[in-house]
């Protein structure tokens, strides 16, 4: 079989340039920006860029980025010296050199998410950050991803509207043509930096090229690249030695003569890959022609975590394969320590699925088909055994022992609890089915929240650390695991960083379940469950891709569909003697609206133009305290004066303590014997606030001499008609309702089709002390269990908890341990009974 290396550019033909090479060798001058360099610059300007602007050849593209970023970042200050702390905004999916160049230019990289289709910087994220951080951003550095002809008009708009510098990292784009048939960036008013490294389509060994439609800009950058000399050997500008050697310029002239043929041939290979792999996801491209360095392709989401095995199989067939750019910038340790990294859920997903297949000058169309077929075969070898197992108990098949409805944090936490006791293989083999609307289990909506968790990093890591399943245990060293571990000892973990770890865990759990005969149906939803007699339930399931509906019999059903904040509750909710919707007309948000990613922008928009805004937050839950914490710390800061935020709550605010001694040491004595967990000795184990919310409560109560935040006022509502509370709502510019969560309902019917009234329908807990779903009379319904947010479970007995606690206890640790095992024990016992 022919060996196909990932990158193997052909050397340029140099025979016609031998005289020039001999002349340079005889002169002994190899790096002086002499005639050969200028000839190449003029040639590439005319040949590729239609005579527009000018070019500057440099020693390598990283040097070019350093020069251009340093220059552009001074636009706001009117000079070439950026202010301390100036940010360089760039996408997560790019090479490390982009961020390193910004750092060497004296800037801090600001890493943002990418577009899910073209894999370039997300336009909405760029604009959001430009609006939020203002003049702190000195330069925007978009990446023309994998040689793509990205929209440069967007960056012209940014430059004009925000006065920000722009430098385009077009490392792979020399040879790319825009929609007008010109070289990418021909008319750009800013610097566009190309690479001529050996791995690129325009390969000369090493070298770079800066092009701009602004001739004066190139003149300035030329001086900066020559030690800052402007016409004399006296530095007048910041400078480095960035010059391209004469001998490399001669090689580049040879490459210029053949670049069109090379790029056209590679475009044919691109088309061949796409035609041969119709079921795979490729990058959305722009422009008339792209200079292809390699062929980027995404693995199907459900097998992406098998990437190493797939690459190994492809390379065993003699085909080179890469993973550009995985890990992306936000996952690399140096940038995690030195850069500002925004949430990057799209980049996390794309980078984790990315493969790079070979495209070289020497490859034929048949070679490209061979490489594509090798990828398809390697993926099929991963999927095929699973499909065979899944068909044993698929749609309409044999009776399942248990159907778990919902593959979010709660549903997968139950599976995780089984792994801790080595029970998951047996549970899967007994007939386990998991139904999830999304394309994977594990993450749910948790990663969409722009807040920190009320669980420690340790809580999330204990789910996988030292797990009996090696594939789970290895997640501690996975980029997502390391990102969570970086917050050990802190007040929680950003939920945007927890999400990737939960998704990675879900991928591994899926493999274990399927590998032992169970079924994980992603892209499906449960429409309802109906009693089917003989201790069975019939669950109606819909496949989302085509709407196909089928029924599946099961002995047990676990409802783990999560919770929500229903809008209809706002219409009936009464606060301080009036209807909330009337008191806060037109100014009302629910806490979920504020806490999810993008929620703070809603708040900022509502309060824009208010010099001294007033905010009322209603509720005494963790959501209420977390909402206030977010409002106090978000950037750009809201103009909150003294008493700007009022918390209206009914229950007393209690902090959690690890022991009676710890509470007393801080002078906190507002507790009695019934407030102490008899199992752990914790004070307010269930009712107490933790981590960030606890820190705010301690400050507001002045515990241990802490100074309350002057921007916050606490008001406890003790009577139904409270004029002060009503006035706080009516006078507020924004009212945030943090009234807790209700379970996401699913119809439960009797054998005759009549709906079974549930306690949850009346706002009561959905489950009893054994996690069994209860009807309106409080009686458990055999075979039905509930788990997760808003289920209403209260720990008891060996699970601990203070006897004074009222309400519901939600927590990943509980679900991953005692609560999950409680359900598994009952399900497996019922399976054994049925078998007997």
mmCIF file of C-alpha atoms in Angstrom, residues 294-603:
data_model
loop_
_atom_site.group_PDB
_atom_site.id
_atom_site.type_symbol
_atom_site.label_atom_id
_atom_site.label_comp_id
_atom_site.label_asym_id
_atom_site.label_seq_id
_atom_site.Cartn_x
_atom_site.Cartn_y
_atom_site.Cartn_z
ATOM 1 C CA UNK A 294 -4.390 19.101 4.740
ATOM 2 C CA UNK A 295 -7.985 17.865 4.840
ATOM 3 C CA UNK A 296 -9.732 18.682 8.139
ATOM 4 C CA UNK A 297 -12.718 16.458 8.930
ATOM 5 C CA UNK A 298 -14.809 15.857 12.043
ATOM 6 C CA UNK A 299 -15.425 12.413 13.461
ATOM 7 C CA UNK A 300 -19.063 11.557 14.228
ATOM 8 C CA UNK A 301 -19.820 12.886 17.683
ATOM 9 C CA UNK A 302 -20.709 9.524 19.233
ATOM 10 C CA UNK A 303 -17.305 7.988 18.442
ATOM 11 C CA UNK A 304 -15.065 11.046 18.822
ATOM 12 C CA UNK A 305 -13.620 9.726 22.069
ATOM 13 C CA UNK A 306 -12.259 6.760 20.071
ATOM 14 C CA UNK A 307 -10.094 9.144 18.038
ATOM 15 C CA UNK A 308 -6.791 7.657 19.197
ATOM 16 C CA UNK A 309 -7.844 4.180 18.130
ATOM 17 C CA UNK A 310 -9.132 5.491 14.790
ATOM 18 C CA UNK A 311 -5.866 7.339 14.110
ATOM 19 C CA UNK A 312 -3.896 4.227 15.009
ATOM 20 C CA UNK A 313 -5.932 2.185 12.531
ATOM 21 C CA UNK A 314 -5.495 4.760 9.758
ATOM 22 C CA UNK A 315 -1.765 5.034 10.294
ATOM 23 C CA UNK A 316 -1.461 1.255 10.306
ATOM 24 C CA UNK A 317 -2.726 1.497 6.708
ATOM 25 C CA UNK A 318 0.207 3.792 5.888
ATOM 26 C CA UNK A 319 -1.778 7.039 5.958
ATOM 27 C CA UNK A 320 -0.555 9.988 8.011
ATOM 28 C CA UNK A 321 -3.136 11.606 10.254
ATOM 29 C CA UNK A 322 -3.033 14.678 12.517
ATOM 30 C CA UNK A 323 -5.266 16.441 15.035
ATOM 31 C CA UNK A 324 -5.006 20.179 14.233
ATOM 32 C CA UNK A 325 -5.774 21.976 16.564
ATOM 33 C CA UNK A 326 -6.393 19.657 19.470
ATOM 34 C CA UNK A 327 -5.869 20.676 22.182
ATOM 35 C CA UNK A 328 -6.968 24.180 21.214
ATOM 36 C CA UNK A 329 -5.545 27.328 22.831
ATOM 37 C CA UNK A 330 -7.910 27.258 25.792
ATOM 38 C CA UNK A 331 -6.856 23.702 26.659
ATOM 39 C CA UNK A 332 -3.088 24.312 26.643
ATOM 40 C CA UNK A 333 -1.435 24.765 30.055
ATOM 41 C CA UNK A 334 0.620 27.861 29.256
ATOM 42 C CA UNK A 335 -2.372 29.803 28.003
ATOM 43 C CA UNK A 336 -4.587 28.537 30.806
ATOM 44 C CA UNK A 337 -2.046 30.130 33.151
ATOM 45 C CA UNK A 338 -1.441 33.379 31.253
ATOM 46 C CA UNK A 339 -4.401 34.147 28.972
ATOM 47 C CA UNK A 340 -7.995 35.206 29.504
ATOM 48 C CA UNK A 341 -10.139 32.338 28.274
ATOM 49 C CA UNK A 342 -13.858 32.746 27.648
ATOM 50 C CA UNK A 343 -16.213 29.732 27.632
ATOM 51 C CA UNK A 344 -15.488 27.724 24.465
ATOM 52 C CA UNK A 345 -18.066 24.912 24.263
ATOM 53 C CA UNK A 346 -18.082 24.863 20.448
ATOM 54 C CA UNK A 347 -14.284 24.808 20.167
ATOM 55 C CA UNK A 348 -14.135 22.069 22.816
ATOM 56 C CA UNK A 349 -16.479 19.937 20.755
ATOM 57 C CA UNK A 350 -14.926 20.662 17.355
ATOM 58 C CA UNK A 351 -11.322 20.182 18.516
ATOM 59 C CA UNK A 352 -12.238 16.919 20.206
ATOM 60 C CA UNK A 353 -13.650 15.544 16.932
ATOM 61 C CA UNK A 354 -10.976 16.890 14.572
ATOM 62 C CA UNK A 355 -8.793 14.798 12.300
ATOM 63 C CA UNK A 356 -6.410 16.005 9.575
ATOM 64 C CA UNK A 357 -6.015 13.761 6.541
ATOM 65 C CA UNK A 358 -3.193 14.175 4.016
ATOM 66 C CA UNK A 359 -3.215 16.507 1.011
ATOM 67 C CA UNK A 360 0.147 16.767 -0.745
ATOM 68 C CA UNK A 361 1.434 17.810 -4.150
ATOM 69 C CA UNK A 362 2.287 14.217 -5.073
ATOM 70 C CA UNK A 363 -1.079 12.691 -4.152
ATOM 71 C CA UNK A 364 -3.503 11.494 -6.816
ATOM 72 C CA UNK A 365 -7.284 11.418 -6.705
ATOM 73 C CA UNK A 366 -7.076 7.672 -6.042
ATOM 74 C CA UNK A 367 -4.763 8.365 -3.102
ATOM 75 C CA UNK A 368 -7.355 10.713 -1.602
ATOM 76 C CA UNK A 369 -10.073 8.081 -2.056
ATOM 77 C CA UNK A 370 -7.814 5.528 -0.373
ATOM 78 C CA UNK A 371 -7.271 7.792 2.644
ATOM 79 C CA UNK A 372 -10.989 8.600 2.875
ATOM 80 C CA UNK A 373 -11.919 4.924 2.679
ATOM 81 C CA UNK A 374 -9.413 4.115 5.421
ATOM 82 C CA UNK A 375 -11.103 6.659 7.691
ATOM 83 C CA UNK A 376 -14.572 5.329 6.946
ATOM 84 C CA UNK A 377 -13.445 1.758 7.581
ATOM 85 C CA UNK A 378 -11.742 2.647 10.863
ATOM 86 C CA UNK A 379 -14.897 4.371 12.086
ATOM 87 C CA UNK A 380 -17.106 1.497 10.982
ATOM 88 C CA UNK A 381 -14.920 -0.929 12.914
ATOM 89 C CA UNK A 382 -15.642 1.104 16.049
ATOM 90 C CA UNK A 383 -19.375 1.422 15.435
ATOM 91 C CA UNK A 384 -20.190 -2.018 14.061
ATOM 92 C CA UNK A 385 -19.881 -4.042 17.314
ATOM 93 C CA UNK A 386 -22.059 -1.522 19.106
ATOM 94 C CA UNK A 387 -24.772 -1.632 16.480
ATOM 95 C CA UNK A 388 -24.827 -5.438 16.717
ATOM 96 C CA UNK A 389 -25.263 -5.310 20.494
ATOM 97 C CA UNK A 390 -27.829 -2.527 20.391
ATOM 98 C CA UNK A 391 -30.023 -4.469 17.975
ATOM 99 C CA UNK A 392 -30.597 -7.106 20.676
ATOM 100 C CA UNK A 393 -32.773 -4.741 22.642
ATOM 101 C CA UNK A 394 -33.630 -1.860 20.379
ATOM 102 C CA UNK A 395 -36.894 -0.169 19.401
ATOM 103 C CA UNK A 396 -39.765 -2.490 20.004
ATOM 104 C CA UNK A 397 -37.428 -5.290 21.080
ATOM 105 C CA UNK A 398 -37.231 -7.338 24.257
ATOM 106 C CA UNK A 399 -38.363 -6.056 27.635
ATOM 107 C CA UNK A 400 -35.888 -3.662 29.221
ATOM 108 C CA UNK A 401 -35.173 -4.024 32.908
ATOM 109 C CA UNK A 402 -34.981 -0.241 33.307
ATOM 110 C CA UNK A 403 -35.340 2.759 31.063
ATOM 111 C CA UNK A 404 -33.587 5.929 32.214
ATOM 112 C CA UNK A 405 -35.303 8.936 30.662
ATOM 113 C CA UNK A 406 -32.793 11.761 30.446
ATOM 114 C CA UNK A 407 -29.033 11.474 29.989
ATOM 115 C CA UNK A 408 -28.100 14.722 31.700
ATOM 116 C CA UNK A 409 -26.099 15.113 34.931
ATOM 117 C CA UNK A 410 -28.664 13.240 37.053
ATOM 118 C CA UNK A 411 -29.262 10.286 34.717
ATOM 119 C CA UNK A 412 -25.564 9.748 34.068
ATOM 120 C CA UNK A 413 -24.784 10.283 37.763
ATOM 121 C CA UNK A 414 -26.868 7.215 38.507
ATOM 122 C CA UNK A 415 -24.739 5.252 36.021
ATOM 123 C CA UNK A 416 -21.598 6.669 37.633
ATOM 124 C CA UNK A 417 -22.797 5.474 41.046
ATOM 125 C CA UNK A 418 -23.051 1.992 39.564
ATOM 126 C CA UNK A 419 -19.457 2.132 38.305
ATOM 127 C CA UNK A 420 -18.195 2.878 41.805
ATOM 128 C CA UNK A 421 -19.492 -0.513 42.939
ATOM 129 C CA UNK A 422 -18.678 -2.341 39.713
ATOM 130 C CA UNK A 423 -22.396 -2.776 38.985
ATOM 131 C CA UNK A 424 -22.798 -1.005 35.645
ATOM 132 C CA UNK A 425 -21.852 -3.983 33.414
ATOM 133 C CA UNK A 426 -24.423 -6.188 35.164
ATOM 134 C CA UNK A 427 -27.035 -3.427 35.053
ATOM 135 C CA UNK A 428 -26.432 -2.953 31.330
ATOM 136 C CA UNK A 429 -26.561 -6.689 30.683
ATOM 137 C CA UNK A 430 -29.869 -6.957 32.551
ATOM 138 C CA UNK A 431 -31.515 -4.721 29.960
ATOM 139 C CA UNK A 432 -30.649 -1.049 30.569
ATOM 140 C CA UNK A 433 -31.818 1.617 28.122
ATOM 141 C CA UNK A 434 -30.979 5.337 28.324
ATOM 142 C CA UNK A 435 -33.014 7.847 26.300
ATOM 143 C CA UNK A 436 -31.549 11.296 25.628
ATOM 144 C CA UNK A 437 -32.742 14.119 23.359
ATOM 145 C CA UNK A 438 -29.242 15.412 22.653
ATOM 146 C CA UNK A 439 -26.527 13.798 20.592
ATOM 147 C CA UNK A 440 -24.621 12.571 23.659
ATOM 148 C CA UNK A 441 -25.233 11.897 27.336
ATOM 149 C CA UNK A 442 -23.510 13.540 30.297
ATOM 150 C CA UNK A 443 -23.596 17.306 29.925
ATOM 151 C CA UNK A 444 -27.220 18.355 29.872
ATOM 152 C CA UNK A 445 -27.703 22.100 30.317
ATOM 153 C CA UNK A 446 -25.153 22.479 33.116
ATOM 154 C CA UNK A 447 -22.410 23.861 30.885
ATOM 155 C CA UNK A 448 -24.694 26.670 29.715
ATOM 156 C CA UNK A 449 -24.579 28.450 33.072
ATOM 157 C CA UNK A 450 -22.144 31.372 33.376
ATOM 158 C CA UNK A 451 -21.624 30.835 37.108
ATOM 159 C CA UNK A 452 -19.519 28.761 39.460
ATOM 160 C CA UNK A 453 -20.807 25.517 40.921
ATOM 161 C CA UNK A 454 -21.999 25.032 44.480
ATOM 162 C CA UNK A 455 -19.918 21.847 44.479
ATOM 163 C CA UNK A 456 -16.151 21.702 44.775
ATOM 164 C CA UNK A 457 -13.801 20.514 42.075
ATOM 165 C CA UNK A 458 -13.226 17.433 44.218
ATOM 166 C CA UNK A 459 -16.910 16.488 43.912
ATOM 167 C CA UNK A 460 -16.690 16.331 40.138
ATOM 168 C CA UNK A 461 -13.355 14.528 40.125
ATOM 169 C CA UNK A 462 -14.366 11.814 42.610
ATOM 170 C CA UNK A 463 -16.831 10.569 40.013
ATOM 171 C CA UNK A 464 -13.931 9.326 37.905
ATOM 172 C CA UNK A 465 -10.787 9.300 40.048
ATOM 173 C CA UNK A 466 -9.655 5.704 40.828
ATOM 174 C CA UNK A 467 -12.757 4.350 39.111
ATOM 175 C CA UNK A 468 -12.768 0.591 38.500
ATOM 176 C CA UNK A 469 -13.202 1.342 34.799
ATOM 177 C CA UNK A 470 -9.813 2.557 33.457
ATOM 178 C CA UNK A 471 -11.429 4.639 30.728
ATOM 179 C CA UNK A 472 -13.204 6.655 33.416
ATOM 180 C CA UNK A 473 -10.195 6.866 35.729
ATOM 181 C CA UNK A 474 -8.090 8.322 32.891
ATOM 182 C CA UNK A 475 -10.403 11.330 32.666
ATOM 183 C CA UNK A 476 -8.533 12.876 35.590
ATOM 184 C CA UNK A 477 -5.697 13.527 33.119
ATOM 185 C CA UNK A 478 -8.029 14.505 30.256
ATOM 186 C CA UNK A 479 -7.929 18.247 29.354
ATOM 187 C CA UNK A 480 -11.446 18.588 30.770
ATOM 188 C CA UNK A 481 -10.390 16.861 34.000
ATOM 189 C CA UNK A 482 -7.305 19.029 34.348
ATOM 190 C CA UNK A 483 -9.400 22.152 33.786
ATOM 191 C CA UNK A 484 -11.661 21.199 36.697
ATOM 192 C CA UNK A 485 -8.711 20.169 38.890
ATOM 193 C CA UNK A 486 -7.202 23.627 38.412
ATOM 194 C CA UNK A 487 -10.019 24.943 40.649
ATOM 195 C CA UNK A 488 -9.352 22.666 43.608
ATOM 196 C CA UNK A 489 -9.390 24.832 46.735
ATOM 197 C CA UNK A 490 -11.457 27.553 45.037
ATOM 198 C CA UNK A 491 -15.057 28.615 45.646
ATOM 199 C CA UNK A 492 -16.531 26.222 43.112
ATOM 200 C CA UNK A 493 -15.783 25.573 39.461
ATOM 201 C CA UNK A 494 -17.097 27.562 36.475
ATOM 202 C CA UNK A 495 -19.914 25.420 35.136
ATOM 203 C CA UNK A 496 -18.736 26.103 31.595
ATOM 204 C CA UNK A 497 -15.662 24.044 32.551
ATOM 205 C CA UNK A 498 -17.643 21.343 34.335
ATOM 206 C CA UNK A 499 -19.736 20.670 31.225
ATOM 207 C CA UNK A 500 -16.871 19.208 29.125
ATOM 208 C CA UNK A 501 -15.895 16.808 31.918
ATOM 209 C CA UNK A 502 -19.473 15.588 32.295
ATOM 210 C CA UNK A 503 -19.748 15.119 28.531
ATOM 211 C CA UNK A 504 -16.475 13.170 28.421
ATOM 212 C CA UNK A 505 -17.735 11.023 31.304
ATOM 213 C CA UNK A 506 -20.977 10.439 29.427
ATOM 214 C CA UNK A 507 -19.049 9.237 26.369
ATOM 215 C CA UNK A 508 -17.221 6.617 28.436
ATOM 216 C CA UNK A 509 -20.393 5.522 30.205
ATOM 217 C CA UNK A 510 -22.040 5.082 26.819
ATOM 218 C CA UNK A 511 -19.267 2.711 25.762
ATOM 219 C CA UNK A 512 -19.561 0.668 28.960
ATOM 220 C CA UNK A 513 -23.346 0.378 28.658
ATOM 221 C CA UNK A 514 -23.276 -0.565 24.983
ATOM 222 C CA UNK A 515 -20.282 -2.828 25.450
ATOM 223 C CA UNK A 516 -22.272 -4.920 27.931
ATOM 224 C CA UNK A 517 -25.469 -5.246 25.954
ATOM 225 C CA UNK A 518 -27.290 -2.105 27.064
ATOM 226 C CA UNK A 519 -28.721 0.597 24.813
ATOM 227 C CA UNK A 520 -28.101 4.350 24.727
ATOM 228 C CA UNK A 521 -30.565 6.074 22.399
ATOM 229 C CA UNK A 522 -29.392 9.623 21.713
ATOM 230 C CA UNK A 523 -31.476 11.885 19.520
ATOM 231 C CA UNK A 524 -34.655 10.398 21.036
ATOM 232 C CA UNK A 525 -37.261 11.643 23.495
ATOM 233 C CA UNK A 526 -39.795 9.908 25.719
ATOM 234 C CA UNK A 527 -43.348 11.102 25.116
ATOM 235 C CA UNK A 528 -44.878 9.321 28.089
ATOM 236 C CA UNK A 529 -45.237 6.084 30.026
ATOM 237 C CA UNK A 530 -48.301 3.869 30.391
ATOM 238 C CA UNK A 531 -49.027 0.894 32.601
ATOM 239 C CA UNK A 532 -48.977 -2.269 30.519
ATOM 240 C CA UNK A 533 -49.887 -4.921 33.109
ATOM 241 C CA UNK A 534 -47.847 -7.651 34.778
ATOM 242 C CA UNK A 535 -45.625 -5.062 36.418
ATOM 243 C CA UNK A 536 -44.613 -3.536 33.062
ATOM 244 C CA UNK A 537 -44.541 -0.028 31.671
ATOM 245 C CA UNK A 538 -44.793 0.913 28.012
ATOM 246 C CA UNK A 539 -42.708 3.981 27.181
ATOM 247 C CA UNK A 540 -43.566 5.825 23.981
ATOM 248 C CA UNK A 541 -40.386 7.047 22.286
ATOM 249 C CA UNK A 542 -39.885 9.406 19.357
ATOM 250 C CA UNK A 543 -36.800 9.531 17.146
ATOM 251 C CA UNK A 544 -36.088 13.205 16.570
ATOM 252 C CA UNK A 545 -34.391 12.844 13.190
ATOM 253 C CA UNK A 546 -37.532 11.693 11.376
ATOM 254 C CA UNK A 547 -40.353 11.731 13.957
ATOM 255 C CA UNK A 548 -40.709 7.938 14.025
ATOM 256 C CA UNK A 549 -42.596 6.830 17.169
ATOM 257 C CA UNK A 550 -42.385 3.405 18.799
ATOM 258 C CA UNK A 551 -43.139 1.752 22.156
ATOM 259 C CA UNK A 552 -40.662 0.021 24.456
ATOM 260 C CA UNK A 553 -41.648 -2.236 27.361
ATOM 261 C CA UNK A 554 -39.758 -1.946 30.644
ATOM 262 C CA UNK A 555 -40.094 -3.253 34.188
ATOM 263 C CA UNK A 556 -38.790 -0.007 35.690
ATOM 264 C CA UNK A 557 -38.586 3.611 34.543
ATOM 265 C CA UNK A 558 -36.323 6.287 36.030
ATOM 266 C CA UNK A 559 -37.398 9.845 35.219
ATOM 267 C CA UNK A 560 -34.316 12.078 35.191
ATOM 268 C CA UNK A 561 -35.621 14.846 32.955
ATOM 269 C CA UNK A 562 -34.411 17.703 35.165
ATOM 270 C CA UNK A 563 -36.123 20.844 36.379
ATOM 271 C CA UNK A 564 -37.163 24.207 35.003
ATOM 272 C CA UNK A 565 -38.617 27.523 36.046
ATOM 273 C CA UNK A 566 -42.112 27.514 34.494
ATOM 274 C CA UNK A 567 -43.339 30.838 33.163
ATOM 275 C CA UNK A 568 -46.941 30.179 34.188
ATOM 276 C CA UNK A 569 -45.879 30.272 37.843
ATOM 277 C CA UNK A 570 -45.108 33.990 37.484
ATOM 278 C CA UNK A 571 -48.737 34.681 36.622
ATOM 279 C CA UNK A 572 -49.980 33.249 39.929
ATOM 280 C CA UNK A 573 -47.065 33.998 42.270
ATOM 281 C CA UNK A 574 -47.899 36.467 45.031
ATOM 282 C CA UNK A 575 -45.220 38.440 46.858
ATOM 283 C CA UNK A 576 -45.624 41.096 49.548
ATOM 284 C CA UNK A 577 -49.385 41.284 49.171
ATOM 285 C CA UNK A 578 -49.616 41.528 45.371
ATOM 286 C CA UNK A 579 -49.240 39.518 42.188
ATOM 287 C CA UNK A 580 -45.591 39.504 41.215
ATOM 288 C CA UNK A 581 -46.333 39.930 37.525
ATOM 289 C CA UNK A 582 -48.279 43.108 38.311
ATOM 290 C CA UNK A 583 -45.754 44.533 40.768
ATOM 291 C CA UNK A 584 -42.833 43.977 38.370
ATOM 292 C CA UNK A 585 -44.613 44.569 35.062
ATOM 293 C CA UNK A 586 -42.152 44.700 32.170
ATOM 294 C CA UNK A 587 -39.103 44.448 34.453
ATOM 295 C CA UNK A 588 -39.192 40.778 35.413
ATOM 296 C CA UNK A 589 -36.654 38.040 34.647
ATOM 297 C CA UNK A 590 -36.257 34.578 36.135
ATOM 298 C CA UNK A 591 -32.897 33.701 37.666
ATOM 299 C CA UNK A 592 -32.199 31.176 34.903
ATOM 300 C CA UNK A 593 -32.413 34.034 32.386
ATOM 301 C CA UNK A 594 -29.621 35.797 34.268
ATOM 302 C CA UNK A 595 -27.400 32.850 35.139
ATOM 303 C CA UNK A 596 -27.113 31.218 31.712
ATOM 304 C CA UNK A 597 -24.411 32.253 29.246
ATOM 305 C CA UNK A 598 -25.413 35.590 27.743
ATOM 306 C CA UNK A 599 -27.764 36.339 30.618
ATOM 307 C CA UNK A 600 -25.687 39.178 32.006
ATOM 308 C CA UNK A 601 -25.992 40.954 28.653
ATOM 309 C CA UNK A 602 -29.785 40.877 29.075
ATOM 310 C CA UNK A 603 -29.345 42.539 32.453
#
